[in-house]
């Protein structure tokens, strides 16, 4: 079920989003107690991206109310997605759209962490990477290509040869000294990434594909998967039980959630 500004969404309401594909969103995992890790960061993202995409302010109290309404009667844990778009947007005049509305949808959540991930490196750079926008064609096309090559997902490498992020996740590495390394590249500033950076010592550095394959371990992060080990990048295997990964998983699960 999905709602638009708290009311059941209609096909006509969704057509502009489907056909014009301009908007932004955030996805939040709601745990069994109804709390959300990083809720404040998710709301900050929505406000920041709304200003970038729509040049408009966003009332986060309104967003909270719509999310609470959408969660009534839902089985927890679940993942709630909040998408911000203007149903009046037109392809010929996108600058005229300045009244964003709030679309809320809910889906079931899997166990944390999911099975380790095998990634294929592919050259790809997301448009406007600092925004969590709905323009997912390129990322999902890369994911499909990786899956057809018998991998689980794609790991993006820019034209400069530097590793950036995954299909819908941030990536990080554990170097041979046990330090967590986040790629210094144009990437989405992930909420889970920010929470983990508050929990453990880390550094940010440019990472080439060869350097990535020389790391002691690697992992993916987002709100749906928490800390998910990478079992391989291309034909390079990684240990999925590295002690730093276990520590990160425990640290992430220990972060208290915020209530709506």
Coordinates of C-alpha atoms in Angstrom, one line a residue:
X1 CA 0.0 0.0 0.0
X2 CA 1.2 3.5 -0.7
X3 CA -0.2 6.9 0.3
X4 CA 0.3 10.4 -1.1
X5 CA 0.0 13.1 1.5
X6 CA -1.7 10.6 3.7
X7 CA -4.3 9.5 1.2
X8 CA -4.4 6.4 -0.9
X9 CA -2.4 7.1 -4.1
X10 CA -4.1 6.8 -7.5
X11 CA -2.7 5.7 -10.8
X12 CA -3.0 9.3 -12.1
X13 CA -1.0 10.5 -9.1
X14 CA 1.8 8.1 -9.9
X15 CA 1.9 8.7 -13.7
X16 CA 4.1 11.8 -13.5
X17 CA 6.6 10.0 -11.3
X18 CA 6.7 7.0 -13.6
X19 CA 6.8 8.9 -16.9
X20 CA 8.9 12.0 -15.9
X21 CA 11.0 10.3 -13.2
X22 CA 12.0 13.4 -11.2
X23 CA 12.0 13.1 -7.5
X24 CA 14.1 12.0 -4.5
X25 CA 13.6 9.6 -1.6
X26 CA 15.0 8.0 1.4
X27 CA 14.4 4.4 2.7
X28 CA 14.3 3.6 6.4
X29 CA 14.3 0.3 8.3
X30 CA 11.8 0.2 11.0
X31 CA 12.7 -2.3 13.7
X32 CA 10.4 -4.5 15.7
X33 CA 10.1 -1.8 18.5
X34 CA 9.0 0.8 15.9
X35 CA 12.3 2.8 16.1
X36 CA 14.5 3.9 13.2
X37 CA 18.3 4.1 13.3
X38 CA 19.4 7.4 11.9
X39 CA 15.9 8.9 11.6
X40 CA 17.2 12.4 12.1
X41 CA 19.8 11.9 9.3
X42 CA 17.1 10.5 7.0
X43 CA 15.0 13.6 7.6
X44 CA 18.0 15.9 7.1
X45 CA 18.6 14.1 3.7
X46 CA 15.0 14.7 2.6
X47 CA 15.2 18.4 3.5
X48 CA 18.6 18.9 1.8
X49 CA 17.6 17.0 -1.4
X50 CA 14.2 18.8 -1.5
X51 CA 16.0 22.1 -1.7
X52 CA 18.4 20.8 -4.4
X53 CA 15.7 19.1 -6.6
X54 CA 12.6 21.3 -6.0
X55 CA 14.1 24.5 -4.6
X56 CA 11.5 24.2 -1.9
X57 CA 11.3 23.7 1.9
X58 CA 10.0 20.4 3.4
X59 CA 8.0 20.1 6.6
X60 CA 9.6 17.2 8.4
X61 CA 6.7 17.1 11.0
X62 CA 4.4 16.5 8.1
X63 CA 6.6 13.7 6.8
X64 CA 6.7 12.1 10.3
X65 CA 2.9 12.1 10.5
X66 CA 2.5 10.5 7.1
X67 CA 5.1 7.8 8.0
X68 CA 3.3 7.1 11.3
X69 CA 0.0 6.7 9.5
X70 CA 1.5 4.4 6.9
X71 CA 3.0 2.1 9.6
X72 CA -0.3 1.6 11.3
X73 CA -1.1 -2.2 11.3
X74 CA 2.2 -3.0 9.5
X75 CA 4.2 -6.1 10.4
X76 CA 7.6 -5.1 11.8
X77 CA 10.4 -5.0 10.9
X78 CA 9.8 -3.3 7.6
X79 CA 11.3 -0.8 5.3
X80 CA 9.4 2.5 4.7
X81 CA 10.3 4.6 1.7
X82 CA 9.5 8.3 1.5
X83 CA 9.5 9.7 -2.0
X84 CA 9.2 13.5 -2.6
X85 CA 7.8 14.6 -6.0
X86 CA 5.4 17.0 -7.6
X87 CA 2.5 15.3 -9.4
X88 CA 2.2 18.4 -11.6
X89 CA 5.7 18.1 -13.0
X90 CA 5.9 18.3 -16.8
X91 CA 8.8 17.1 -19.0
X92 CA 8.8 20.3 -20.9
X93 CA 8.8 22.6 -17.9
X94 CA 10.3 20.9 -14.9
X95 CA 11.3 24.2 -13.4
X96 CA 7.6 25.1 -13.0
X97 CA 7.2 22.2 -10.4
X98 CA 7.7 23.6 -6.9
X99 CA 5.1 22.0 -4.7
X100 CA 6.5 18.6 -3.7
X101 CA 4.2 16.0 -2.2
X102 CA 5.0 13.1 0.1
X103 CA 4.6 9.5 -1.2
X104 CA 5.0 6.8 1.5
X105 CA 5.3 3.1 0.7
X106 CA 6.1 0.1 2.9
X107 CA 7.7 -3.3 2.2
X108 CA 8.9 -6.1 4.3
X109 CA 12.4 -6.2 5.7
X110 CA 14.8 -9.1 5.6
X111 CA 17.1 -10.3 8.4
X112 CA 20.3 -8.5 9.2
X113 CA 22.8 -9.0 7.8
X114 CA 21.9 -10.7 4.5
X115 CA 24.1 -13.2 2.8
X116 CA 27.5 -12.0 1.6
X117 CA 27.6 -10.1 -1.7
X118 CA 29.6 -10.9 -4.9
X119 CA 30.2 -7.7 -6.9
X120 CA 31.3 -7.1 -10.5
X121 CA 33.3 -3.9 -11.1
X122 CA 31.7 -1.8 -13.9
X123 CA 32.5 1.6 -15.1
X124 CA 29.6 3.9 -14.1
X125 CA 29.0 7.3 -12.5
X126 CA 25.6 8.3 -11.1
X127 CA 24.1 11.6 -12.1
X128 CA 24.0 14.1 -9.1
X129 CA 25.5 11.5 -6.8
X130 CA 25.0 13.6 -3.6
X131 CA 21.2 13.3 -4.0
X132 CA 19.3 10.1 -3.4
X133 CA 17.1 10.6 -6.5
X134 CA 14.7 8.3 -8.3
X135 CA 16.7 8.2 -11.5
X136 CA 17.8 4.6 -11.0
X137 CA 18.0 3.5 -14.7
X138 CA 21.8 3.5 -15.0
X139 CA 22.4 1.9 -11.6
X140 CA 19.8 -0.9 -12.2
X141 CA 21.1 -1.5 -15.7
X142 CA 24.5 -2.0 -14.2
X143 CA 23.1 -4.3 -11.6
X144 CA 21.3 -6.3 -14.3
X145 CA 24.5 -6.6 -16.3
X146 CA 26.4 -7.9 -13.2
X147 CA 23.6 -10.4 -12.4
X148 CA 23.7 -11.7 -16.0
X149 CA 27.4 -12.3 -15.4
X150 CA 26.5 -14.4 -12.3
X151 CA 27.3 -11.7 -9.7
X152 CA 24.9 -10.2 -7.2
X153 CA 25.4 -6.6 -8.0
X154 CA 27.7 -4.0 -9.5
X155 CA 30.5 -2.0 -7.9
X156 CA 31.0 1.3 -9.7
X157 CA 34.3 2.5 -10.9
X158 CA 34.6 6.0 -12.3
X159 CA 36.3 7.2 -15.5
X160 CA 39.2 8.2 -13.3
X161 CA 39.7 4.5 -12.3
X162 CA 38.5 5.1 -8.7
X163 CA 36.0 2.9 -6.8
X164 CA 33.0 4.9 -5.7
X165 CA 29.9 3.0 -4.5
X166 CA 27.6 0.1 -5.4
X167 CA 24.2 -0.2 -7.1
X168 CA 22.2 1.1 -4.1
X169 CA 24.8 0.9 -1.4
X170 CA 28.0 2.5 -0.1
X171 CA 31.2 0.4 -0.1
X172 CA 34.1 0.4 2.4
X173 CA 37.2 -1.7 3.0
X174 CA 39.3 -3.0 5.8
X175 CA 43.0 -2.5 5.0
X176 CA 45.8 -4.9 6.0
X177 CA 46.3 -2.9 9.3
X178 CA 42.6 -3.3 10.2
X179 CA 41.6 0.3 9.5
X180 CA 38.3 1.0 7.8
X181 CA 38.7 2.9 4.5
X182 CA 35.8 4.7 2.8
X183 CA 36.4 5.7 -0.8
X184 CA 37.1 9.4 -1.5
X185 CA 34.9 9.7 -4.6
X186 CA 31.5 11.3 -5.6
X187 CA 29.1 9.1 -3.7
X188 CA 25.7 9.3 -2.0
X189 CA 26.4 10.3 1.6
X190 CA 24.7 7.2 3.1
X191 CA 22.9 7.3 6.5
X192 CA 24.3 3.9 7.5
X193 CA 27.7 5.0 6.4
X194 CA 27.4 8.1 8.6
X195 CA 26.3 6.1 11.6
X196 CA 29.2 3.6 11.2
X197 CA 31.7 6.4 10.9
X198 CA 30.5 7.6 14.3
X199 CA 31.1 4.1 15.8
X200 CA 34.6 3.2 14.5
X201 CA 37.9 4.7 13.6
X202 CA 38.2 5.1 9.8
X203 CA 39.9 7.1 7.1
X204 CA 38.8 8.4 3.7
X205 CA 41.1 7.8 0.7
X206 CA 41.0 7.4 -3.0
X207 CA 40.8 3.7 -3.8
X208 CA 41.7 2.2 -7.2
X209 CA 40.2 -1.1 -8.3
X210 CA 43.6 -2.8 -7.8
X211 CA 43.9 -1.3 -4.3
X212 CA 40.3 -2.4 -3.5
X213 CA 41.2 -6.0 -4.5
X214 CA 44.3 -5.8 -2.2
X215 CA 42.3 -5.0 0.9
X216 CA 41.8 -7.5 3.8
X217 CA 38.0 -7.3 3.6
X218 CA 35.2 -5.3 2.1
X219 CA 31.6 -4.6 2.9
X220 CA 28.4 -2.8 1.7
X221 CA 26.1 -0.6 3.7
X222 CA 22.7 0.8 3.5
X223 CA 19.6 0.9 5.8
X224 CA 18.2 -2.3 4.5
X225 CA 21.3 -4.4 4.8
X226 CA 23.2 -2.9 7.6
X227 CA 26.8 -4.2 7.2
X228 CA 26.9 -6.8 4.5
X229 CA 30.3 -8.5 3.7
X230 CA 31.5 -8.6 0.2
X231 CA 32.6 -12.1 -0.7
X232 CA 34.2 -11.1 -3.9
X233 CA 35.0 -8.3 -6.4
X234 CA 35.3 -9.8 -9.8
X235 CA 37.5 -12.9 -9.3
X236 CA 39.1 -11.6 -6.1
X237 CA 37.7 -13.4 -3.0
X238 CA 37.4 -11.8 0.4
X239 CA 36.9 -13.3 3.9
X240 CA 33.3 -12.7 5.1
X241 CA 34.1 -13.4 8.7
X242 CA 36.9 -10.8 9.2
X243 CA 36.8 -9.7 12.9
X244 CA 36.4 -6.0 11.9
X245 CA 33.3 -6.9 10.0
X246 CA 31.8 -8.7 13.0
X247 CA 32.6 -5.7 15.2
X248 CA 30.9 -3.4 12.8
X249 CA 27.8 -5.5 12.6
X250 CA 27.6 -5.6 16.4
X251 CA 28.2 -1.9 16.6
X252 CA 25.6 -1.1 14.1
X253 CA 22.9 -3.3 15.8
X254 CA 23.7 -1.6 19.1
X255 CA 22.9 1.9 17.8
X256 CA 19.6 3.0 19.5
X257 CA 16.8 3.8 17.1
X258 CA 14.8 7.1 17.2
X259 CA 11.0 7.2 17.5
X260 CA 8.7 8.9 15.1

